[in-house]
mmCIF file of C-alpha atoms in Angstrom:
data_model
loop_
_atom_site.group_PDB
_atom_site.id
_atom_site.type_symbol
_atom_site.label_atom_id
_atom_site.label_comp_id
_atom_site.label_asym_id
_atom_site.label_seq_id
_atom_site.Cartn_x
_atom_site.Cartn_y
_atom_site.Cartn_z
ATOM 1 C CA MET A 1 135.659 251.937 230.096
ATOM 2 C CA SER A 2 131.872 251.948 230.101
ATOM 3 C CA LEU A 3 129.882 254.859 231.405
ATOM 4 C CA PRO A 4 129.169 254.454 235.108
ATOM 5 C CA ALA A 5 125.755 252.969 235.808
ATOM 6 C CA PRO A 6 123.500 254.175 238.612
ATOM 7 C CA PRO A 7 123.231 252.023 241.742
ATOM 8 C CA HIS A 8 121.371 248.724 241.258
ATOM 9 C CA VAL A 9 121.678 249.031 237.459
ATOM 10 C CA ASP A 10 123.799 246.356 235.792
ATOM 11 C CA ARG A 11 125.316 247.241 232.425
ATOM 12 C CA GLY A 12 128.099 244.697 232.551
ATOM 13 C CA ASP A 13 126.593 241.717 230.734
ATOM 14 C CA ARG A 14 128.444 240.430 227.667
ATOM 15 C CA ARG A 15 127.632 239.124 224.182
ATOM 16 C CA ARG A 16 124.612 241.381 223.844
ATOM 17 C CA LEU A 17 124.109 240.907 220.107
ATOM 18 C CA PRO A 18 123.903 237.091 220.414
ATOM 19 C CA GLN A 19 121.557 237.593 223.372
ATOM 20 C CA LEU A 20 119.355 239.811 221.233
ATOM 21 C CA LEU A 21 119.200 237.423 218.291
ATOM 22 C CA LEU A 22 118.784 234.290 220.382
ATOM 23 C CA GLY A 23 116.164 236.076 222.494
ATOM 24 C CA ILE A 24 114.006 236.514 219.399
ATOM 25 C CA VAL A 25 114.450 232.820 218.569
ATOM 26 C CA LEU A 26 113.548 231.953 222.155
ATOM 27 C CA PHE A 27 110.327 233.973 221.885
ATOM 28 C CA VAL A 28 109.268 232.109 218.740
ATOM 29 C CA VAL A 29 110.109 228.716 220.275
ATOM 30 C CA ALA A 30 108.210 229.509 223.497
ATOM 31 C CA GLU A 31 105.149 230.616 221.516
ATOM 32 C CA LEU A 32 105.267 227.445 219.412
ATOM 33 C CA VAL A 33 105.605 225.278 222.521
ATOM 34 C CA MET A 34 102.620 227.036 224.093
ATOM 35 C CA VAL A 35 100.425 226.383 221.058
ATOM 36 C CA ALA A 36 101.676 222.831 220.477
ATOM 37 C CA VAL A 37 101.180 221.710 224.077
ATOM 38 C CA SER A 38 97.680 223.205 224.125
ATOM 39 C CA VAL A 39 96.608 221.435 220.942
ATOM 40 C CA VAL A 40 98.280 218.093 221.699
ATOM 41 C CA ALA A 41 96.859 217.999 225.228
ATOM 42 C CA THR A 42 93.387 218.656 223.856
ATOM 43 C CA ILE A 43 93.706 215.870 221.280
ATOM 44 C CA LEU A 44 95.088 213.379 223.818
ATOM 45 C CA ALA A 45 92.101 214.114 226.064
ATOM 46 C CA GLY A 46 89.746 213.206 223.215
ATOM 47 C CA GLY A 47 88.995 216.723 222.020
ATOM 48 C CA ASP A 48 89.169 218.212 218.539
ATOM 49 C CA GLY A 49 92.312 220.312 218.296
ATOM 50 C CA ALA A 50 91.093 221.821 215.024
ATOM 51 C CA GLN A 51 88.203 223.439 216.912
ATOM 52 C CA GLY A 52 90.530 225.079 219.425
ATOM 53 C CA ALA A 53 92.209 223.941 222.613
ATOM 54 C CA GLU A 54 90.326 223.277 225.820
ATOM 55 C CA PRO A 55 90.705 225.980 228.513
ATOM 56 C CA TRP A 56 92.701 223.687 230.816
ATOM 57 C CA ALA A 57 94.943 222.778 227.882
ATOM 58 C CA LEU A 58 95.478 226.464 227.121
ATOM 59 C CA LEU A 59 96.639 226.959 230.698
ATOM 60 C CA LEU A 60 98.939 223.941 230.450
ATOM 61 C CA GLY A 61 100.373 225.304 227.205
ATOM 62 C CA ALA A 62 100.890 228.737 228.749
ATOM 63 C CA ALA A 63 102.747 227.173 231.671
ATOM 64 C CA ALA A 64 104.937 225.104 229.323
ATOM 65 C CA GLY A 65 105.727 228.059 227.062
ATOM 66 C CA SER A 66 106.504 230.234 230.064
ATOM 67 C CA ALA A 67 108.854 227.592 231.482
ATOM 68 C CA VAL A 68 110.722 227.461 228.166
ATOM 69 C CA ALA A 69 110.941 231.260 228.077
ATOM 70 C CA VAL A 70 112.259 231.572 231.631
ATOM 71 C CA GLY A 71 114.707 228.670 231.247
ATOM 72 C CA GLY A 72 116.016 230.006 227.956
ATOM 73 C CA TYR A 73 116.322 233.499 229.390
ATOM 74 C CA LEU A 74 118.426 232.279 232.314
ATOM 75 C CA LEU A 75 120.734 230.529 229.849
ATOM 76 C CA LEU A 76 121.048 233.649 227.714
ATOM 77 C CA VAL A 77 121.924 235.982 230.573
ATOM 78 C CA GLY A 78 123.904 233.375 232.504
ATOM 79 C CA PRO A 79 126.404 231.271 230.526
ATOM 80 C CA LEU A 80 126.158 233.590 227.500
ATOM 81 C CA GLY A 81 125.815 237.018 229.106
ATOM 82 C CA ARG A 82 127.899 236.191 232.189
ATOM 83 C CA ARG A 83 125.265 237.708 234.484
ATOM 84 C CA PRO A 84 123.219 234.757 235.855
ATOM 85 C CA GLY A 85 119.658 235.733 236.659
ATOM 86 C CA LEU A 86 119.948 239.314 235.411
ATOM 87 C CA GLY A 87 116.401 240.704 235.605
ATOM 88 C CA LEU A 88 115.149 237.901 237.860
ATOM 89 C CA ARG A 89 117.648 237.708 240.718
ATOM 90 C CA GLY A 90 117.688 239.253 244.176
ATOM 91 C CA PRO A 91 115.284 239.342 247.132
ATOM 92 C CA GLY A 92 111.722 240.623 247.010
ATOM 93 C CA LYS A 93 110.587 238.716 243.910
ATOM 94 C CA LEU A 94 107.194 237.725 245.325
ATOM 95 C CA ALA A 95 106.607 241.250 246.632
ATOM 96 C CA GLU A 96 107.279 242.757 243.196
ATOM 97 C CA LEU A 97 105.166 240.114 241.452
ATOM 98 C CA GLY A 98 102.335 240.715 243.919
ATOM 99 C CA ALA A 99 102.602 244.472 243.492
ATOM 100 C CA GLY A 100 102.365 243.997 239.742
ATOM 101 C CA LEU A 101 99.292 241.794 240.046
ATOM 102 C CA LEU A 102 97.593 244.354 242.295
ATOM 103 C CA ALA A 103 98.571 247.260 240.033
ATOM 104 C CA GLY A 104 97.335 245.516 236.894
ATOM 105 C CA THR A 105 94.041 244.613 238.568
ATOM 106 C CA ALA A 106 93.553 248.160 239.848
ATOM 107 C CA LEU A 107 94.403 249.777 236.504
ATOM 108 C CA ILE A 108 92.102 247.698 234.357
ATOM 109 C CA SER A 109 89.318 247.984 236.957
ATOM 110 C CA LEU A 110 89.687 251.768 236.995
ATOM 111 C CA ALA A 111 89.593 251.842 233.196
ATOM 112 C CA VAL A 112 86.370 249.806 233.150
ATOM 113 C CA GLY A 113 84.869 252.056 235.812
ATOM 114 C CA LEU A 114 85.621 255.177 233.776
ATOM 115 C CA ILE A 115 84.253 253.589 230.597
ATOM 116 C CA ALA A 116 81.098 252.635 232.517
ATOM 117 C CA LEU A 117 80.701 256.222 233.752
ATOM 118 C CA LEU A 118 80.842 257.360 230.126
ATOM 119 C CA GLY A 119 78.150 254.837 229.181
ATOM 120 C CA GLY A 120 80.290 252.314 227.338
ATOM 121 C CA TYR A 121 80.108 249.386 229.785
ATOM 122 C CA ARG A 122 77.148 248.036 231.743
ATOM 123 C CA VAL A 123 77.000 245.016 234.044
ATOM 124 C CA THR A 124 73.892 242.908 233.444
ATOM 125 C CA GLY A 125 74.506 240.058 235.901
ATOM 126 C CA PHE A 126 76.904 237.385 237.055
ATOM 127 C CA SER A 127 77.915 234.316 235.076
ATOM 128 C CA ALA A 128 76.845 230.975 236.496
ATOM 129 C CA SER A 129 79.754 229.223 234.764
ATOM 130 C CA PRO A 130 82.525 231.760 234.184
ATOM 131 C CA GLN A 131 85.544 230.897 232.053
ATOM 132 C CA LEU A 132 88.553 231.463 234.297
ATOM 133 C CA LEU A 133 91.188 229.071 232.974
ATOM 134 C CA ALA A 134 91.378 230.610 229.499
ATOM 135 C CA PRO A 135 91.790 234.188 230.836
ATOM 136 C CA LEU A 136 94.468 232.952 233.222
ATOM 137 C CA ALA A 137 96.223 231.255 230.307
ATOM 138 C CA ILE A 138 96.067 234.464 228.279
ATOM 139 C CA GLY A 139 97.511 236.358 231.214
ATOM 140 C CA ILE A 140 100.355 233.959 232.013
ATOM 141 C CA GLY A 141 101.304 233.217 228.410
ATOM 142 C CA ALA A 142 101.563 236.854 227.377
ATOM 143 C CA GLY A 143 102.707 238.132 230.757
ATOM 144 C CA VAL A 144 105.726 235.850 230.961
ATOM 145 C CA ILE A 145 106.736 235.146 227.356
ATOM 146 C CA GLU A 146 106.239 238.689 226.044
ATOM 147 C CA GLU A 147 107.932 240.280 229.043
ATOM 148 C CA ILE A 148 110.937 237.963 228.673
ATOM 149 C CA LEU A 149 111.407 239.163 225.081
ATOM 150 C CA PHE A 150 110.365 242.810 225.149
ATOM 151 C CA ARG A 151 111.648 243.867 228.550
ATOM 152 C CA GLY A 152 114.061 241.089 229.574
ATOM 153 C CA ILE A 153 115.893 240.948 226.246
ATOM 154 C CA LEU A 154 115.093 243.857 223.911
ATOM 155 C CA LEU A 155 114.707 246.693 226.408
ATOM 156 C CA ARG A 156 117.660 245.576 228.516
ATOM 157 C CA VAL A 157 120.058 245.182 225.584
ATOM 158 C CA LEU A 158 118.954 248.338 223.740
ATOM 159 C CA ASP A 159 119.063 250.213 227.047
ATOM 160 C CA ALA A 160 122.726 249.265 227.449
ATOM 161 C CA TRP A 161 123.536 250.393 223.908
ATOM 162 C CA LEU A 162 121.275 253.375 223.265
ATOM 163 C CA GLY A 163 120.116 254.561 226.687
ATOM 164 C CA SER A 164 116.794 254.154 228.436
ATOM 165 C CA TRP A 165 114.689 256.648 226.481
ATOM 166 C CA ALA A 166 115.627 255.325 223.043
ATOM 167 C CA ALA A 167 115.259 251.724 224.218
ATOM 168 C CA LEU A 168 111.819 252.453 225.679
ATOM 169 C CA GLY A 169 110.661 254.113 222.465
ATOM 170 C CA ILE A 170 111.878 251.302 220.209
ATOM 171 C CA THR A 171 110.508 248.461 222.328
ATOM 172 C CA SER A 172 107.164 250.216 222.796
ATOM 173 C CA LEU A 173 106.866 250.602 219.023
ATOM 174 C CA LEU A 174 107.772 246.956 218.418
ATOM 175 C CA PHE A 175 105.317 245.836 221.116
ATOM 176 C CA GLY A 176 102.483 247.668 219.377
ATOM 177 C CA LEU A 177 103.434 246.484 215.893
ATOM 178 C CA ILE A 178 103.611 242.795 216.831
ATOM 179 C CA HIS A 179 100.001 243.003 218.045
ATOM 180 C CA MET A 180 98.880 244.118 214.586
ATOM 181 C CA THR A 181 98.736 240.421 213.738
ATOM 182 C CA ASN A 182 95.858 239.980 216.220
ATOM 183 C CA PRO A 183 92.268 239.749 214.931
ATOM 184 C CA GLY A 184 90.595 243.150 214.750
ATOM 185 C CA ALA A 185 93.877 245.026 215.076
ATOM 186 C CA SER A 186 94.710 248.123 213.071
ATOM 187 C CA LEU A 187 97.385 250.793 212.934
ATOM 188 C CA VAL A 188 95.320 252.881 215.368
ATOM 189 C CA THR A 189 95.002 250.078 217.929
ATOM 190 C CA ALA A 190 98.704 249.253 217.537
ATOM 191 C CA LEU A 191 99.546 252.882 218.248
ATOM 192 C CA GLY A 192 97.293 252.687 221.303
ATOM 193 C CA LEU A 193 99.263 249.706 222.607
ATOM 194 C CA VAL A 194 102.509 251.596 221.976
ATOM 195 C CA ILE A 195 101.296 254.517 224.082
ATOM 196 C CA GLU A 196 99.498 252.437 226.681
ATOM 197 C CA ALA A 197 101.092 249.058 227.343
ATOM 198 C CA GLY A 198 104.502 249.540 225.729
ATOM 199 C CA ILE A 199 105.343 252.572 227.822
ATOM 200 C CA LEU A 200 103.607 251.271 230.959
ATOM 201 C CA LEU A 201 105.307 247.875 230.981
ATOM 202 C CA GLY A 202 108.653 249.316 229.945
ATOM 203 C CA ALA A 203 108.422 251.814 232.792
ATOM 204 C CA ALA A 204 107.541 248.988 235.199
ATOM 205 C CA TYR A 205 110.792 247.251 234.258
ATOM 206 C CA LEU A 206 112.893 250.404 234.431
ATOM 207 C CA LEU A 207 111.492 251.263 237.854
ATOM 208 C CA THR A 208 112.622 247.979 239.416
ATOM 209 C CA ARG A 209 115.270 246.902 236.904
ATOM 210 C CA ARG A 210 113.742 243.440 237.164
ATOM 211 C CA LEU A 211 110.947 241.593 235.409
ATOM 212 C CA TRP A 212 108.685 240.560 238.281
ATOM 213 C CA PHE A 213 106.666 243.779 238.581
ATOM 214 C CA ALA A 214 106.143 243.995 234.809
ATOM 215 C CA ILE A 215 105.197 240.299 234.587
ATOM 216 C CA GLY A 216 102.645 240.619 237.391
ATOM 217 C CA LEU A 217 101.157 243.759 235.869
ATOM 218 C CA HIS A 218 100.878 242.141 232.433
ATOM 219 C CA ILE A 219 99.323 238.927 233.793
ATOM 220 C CA ALA A 220 96.659 240.780 235.777
ATOM 221 C CA TRP A 221 96.001 243.254 232.955
ATOM 222 C CA ASN A 222 95.036 240.414 230.599
ATOM 223 C CA ALA A 223 93.486 237.949 233.033
ATOM 224 C CA VAL A 224 91.223 240.472 234.778
ATOM 225 C CA GLN A 225 90.000 241.942 231.482
ATOM 226 C CA ALA A 226 88.767 238.543 230.363
ATOM 227 C CA GLY A 227 88.156 236.658 233.601
ATOM 228 C CA VAL A 228 86.313 239.396 235.495
ATOM 229 C CA PHE A 229 84.994 241.908 232.950
ATOM 230 C CA SER A 230 84.351 239.458 230.057
ATOM 231 C CA SER A 231 86.306 241.575 227.590
ATOM 232 C CA THR A 232 88.233 240.276 224.632
ATOM 233 C CA VAL A 233 91.978 240.779 225.090
ATOM 234 C CA SER A 234 93.806 242.276 222.103
ATOM 235 C CA GLY A 235 91.200 240.855 219.763
ATOM 236 C CA THR A 236 91.579 237.252 220.992
ATOM 237 C CA GLY A 237 87.841 236.573 220.921
ATOM 238 C CA GLU A 238 84.769 236.713 223.119
ATOM 239 C CA GLN A 239 85.299 235.874 226.791
ATOM 240 C CA ARG A 240 82.792 234.878 229.468
ATOM 241 C CA GLY A 241 84.122 235.990 232.827
ATOM 242 C CA LEU A 242 82.573 236.578 236.214
ATOM 243 C CA LEU A 243 80.515 239.574 235.090
ATOM 244 C CA LEU A 244 77.946 239.498 232.328
ATOM 245 C CA ALA A 245 78.175 242.834 230.594
ATOM 246 C CA GLU A 246 77.155 244.847 227.581
ATOM 247 C CA MET A 247 79.448 247.280 225.814
ATOM 248 C CA ASP A 248 77.814 249.991 223.789
ATOM 249 C CA GLY A 249 79.184 253.096 222.149
ATOM 250 C CA PRO A 250 81.855 254.205 219.694
ATOM 251 C CA ALA A 251 84.999 252.121 219.312
ATOM 252 C CA TRP A 252 87.162 254.894 220.785
ATOM 253 C CA LEU A 253 85.260 254.411 224.052
ATOM 254 C CA THR A 254 84.635 250.642 224.157
ATOM 255 C CA GLY A 255 87.782 249.524 222.373
ATOM 256 C CA GLY A 256 85.826 247.769 219.641
ATOM 257 C CA ALA A 257 87.186 244.391 218.531
ATOM 258 C CA MET A 258 90.345 244.875 220.607
ATOM 259 C CA GLY A 259 88.424 244.973 223.885
ATOM 260 C CA ILE A 260 88.783 247.278 226.866
ATOM 261 C CA GLU A 261 92.484 247.850 226.324
ATOM 262 C CA GLY A 262 91.687 249.383 222.939
ATOM 263 C CA SER A 263 89.621 252.166 224.532
ATOM 264 C CA ALA A 264 91.026 255.688 224.475
ATOM 265 C CA VAL A 265 90.234 255.811 228.195
ATOM 266 C CA THR A 266 92.524 252.840 228.874
ATOM 267 C CA VAL A 267 95.228 254.192 226.586
ATOM 268 C CA LEU A 268 95.320 257.540 228.390
ATOM 269 C CA LEU A 269 95.231 255.873 231.806
ATOM 270 C CA GLY A 270 98.107 253.568 230.887
ATOM 271 C CA LEU A 271 100.103 256.524 229.564
ATOM 272 C CA VAL A 272 99.575 258.577 232.731
ATOM 273 C CA VAL A 273 100.612 255.714 235.008
ATOM 274 C CA GLY A 274 103.573 254.930 232.757
ATOM 275 C CA ILE A 275 104.782 258.537 233.015
ATOM 276 C CA VAL A 276 104.463 258.389 236.798
ATOM 277 C CA LEU A 277 106.525 255.179 236.905
ATOM 278 C CA LEU A 278 109.159 256.723 234.647
ATOM 279 C CA GLY A 279 109.368 259.697 236.981
ATOM 280 C CA LEU A 280 109.945 257.358 239.918
ATOM 281 C CA ALA A 281 112.556 255.437 237.914
ATOM 282 C CA ALA A 282 114.371 258.681 237.141
ATOM 283 C CA ARG A 283 114.374 259.644 240.825
ATOM 284 C CA ARG A 284 115.939 256.273 241.631
ATOM 285 C CA GLY A 285 118.645 256.848 239.037
ATOM 286 C CA HIS A 286 117.449 253.920 236.937
ATOM 287 C CA LEU A 287 117.376 255.696 233.555
ATOM 288 C CA LEU A 288 120.650 255.318 231.678
ATOM 289 C CA PRO A 289 122.255 257.601 229.102
ATOM 290 C CA ALA A 290 123.458 256.117 225.844
ATOM 291 C CA ALA A 291 126.818 254.375 225.952
ATOM 292 C CA ARG A 292 129.614 255.668 223.748
ATOM 293 C CA VAL A 293 130.086 253.678 220.539
ATOM 294 C CA ALA A 294 133.582 252.680 221.627
ATOM 295 C CA ASP A 295 132.164 251.348 224.893
ATOM 296 C CA ARG A 296 129.264 249.341 223.563
ATOM 297 C CA LEU A 297 130.983 247.484 220.708
ATOM 298 C CA PRO A 298 133.117 245.215 222.915
ATOM 299 C CA ALA A 299 130.078 244.227 224.986
ATOM 300 C CA ALA A 300 128.161 243.398 221.845
ATOM 301 C CA GLN A 301 130.960 241.392 220.245
ATOM 302 C CA ALA A 302 132.558 239.794 223.306
#
């Protein structure tokens, strides 16, 4: 028998190893679909795909990639895992998504405010033609596709095998390392994302045991950085949002090429909030111990 799970925590899904492997494939396919749709849509509209996709095409690609990720996820946890909708089911989806959007907006706004107080960020005006579609695309694409893989697949499966703390540590590390491929990234910035976003988003999932809160938080975190504060997001390039701003100071304060989320201020803020969420998850009984080897093998091989 498996170890008893706390209330509202489902550890009964099957075929976890195939879910894990196919989840990684799903992530790659969703990313490729997102890029391909963006480029093809731009070309069909008469643009030059080699020069980059149009903002509206980026949003279309993000929506297409997200649809593939969600559809594939439901197949993995449904017919394969025998738990249809695990991570997405139940009432209160819109409330959790909305709470995540509000939390992500508040967190990144607080980080910018603190950086401004320390002299690293200064508003110089308002943009007459802000770019809003591209930031929204960055938010939706990463917020849905990355959360499906890192929290919906990796964290959930490793949590069932190794327990919540080990699963959180491993997925946070992987989340930081995968962003080392971004322009301007380094081992230091990857470590910052491990401490900041990996723990924060993992804690958001563990608190609710669903993806909606983490998805909303991730979407707002990215979209508000770029669409409101005109910050690059994980080194994705210059953005022109609602606020015209200047960033000045050492990279540890401004985030350098990685943008606001690379700032030590944002890293520490994300860590503090992540710890608070983990404390709440523990009080709810949502943190699992590791399963015994004899218990987890059948679930992985079934």
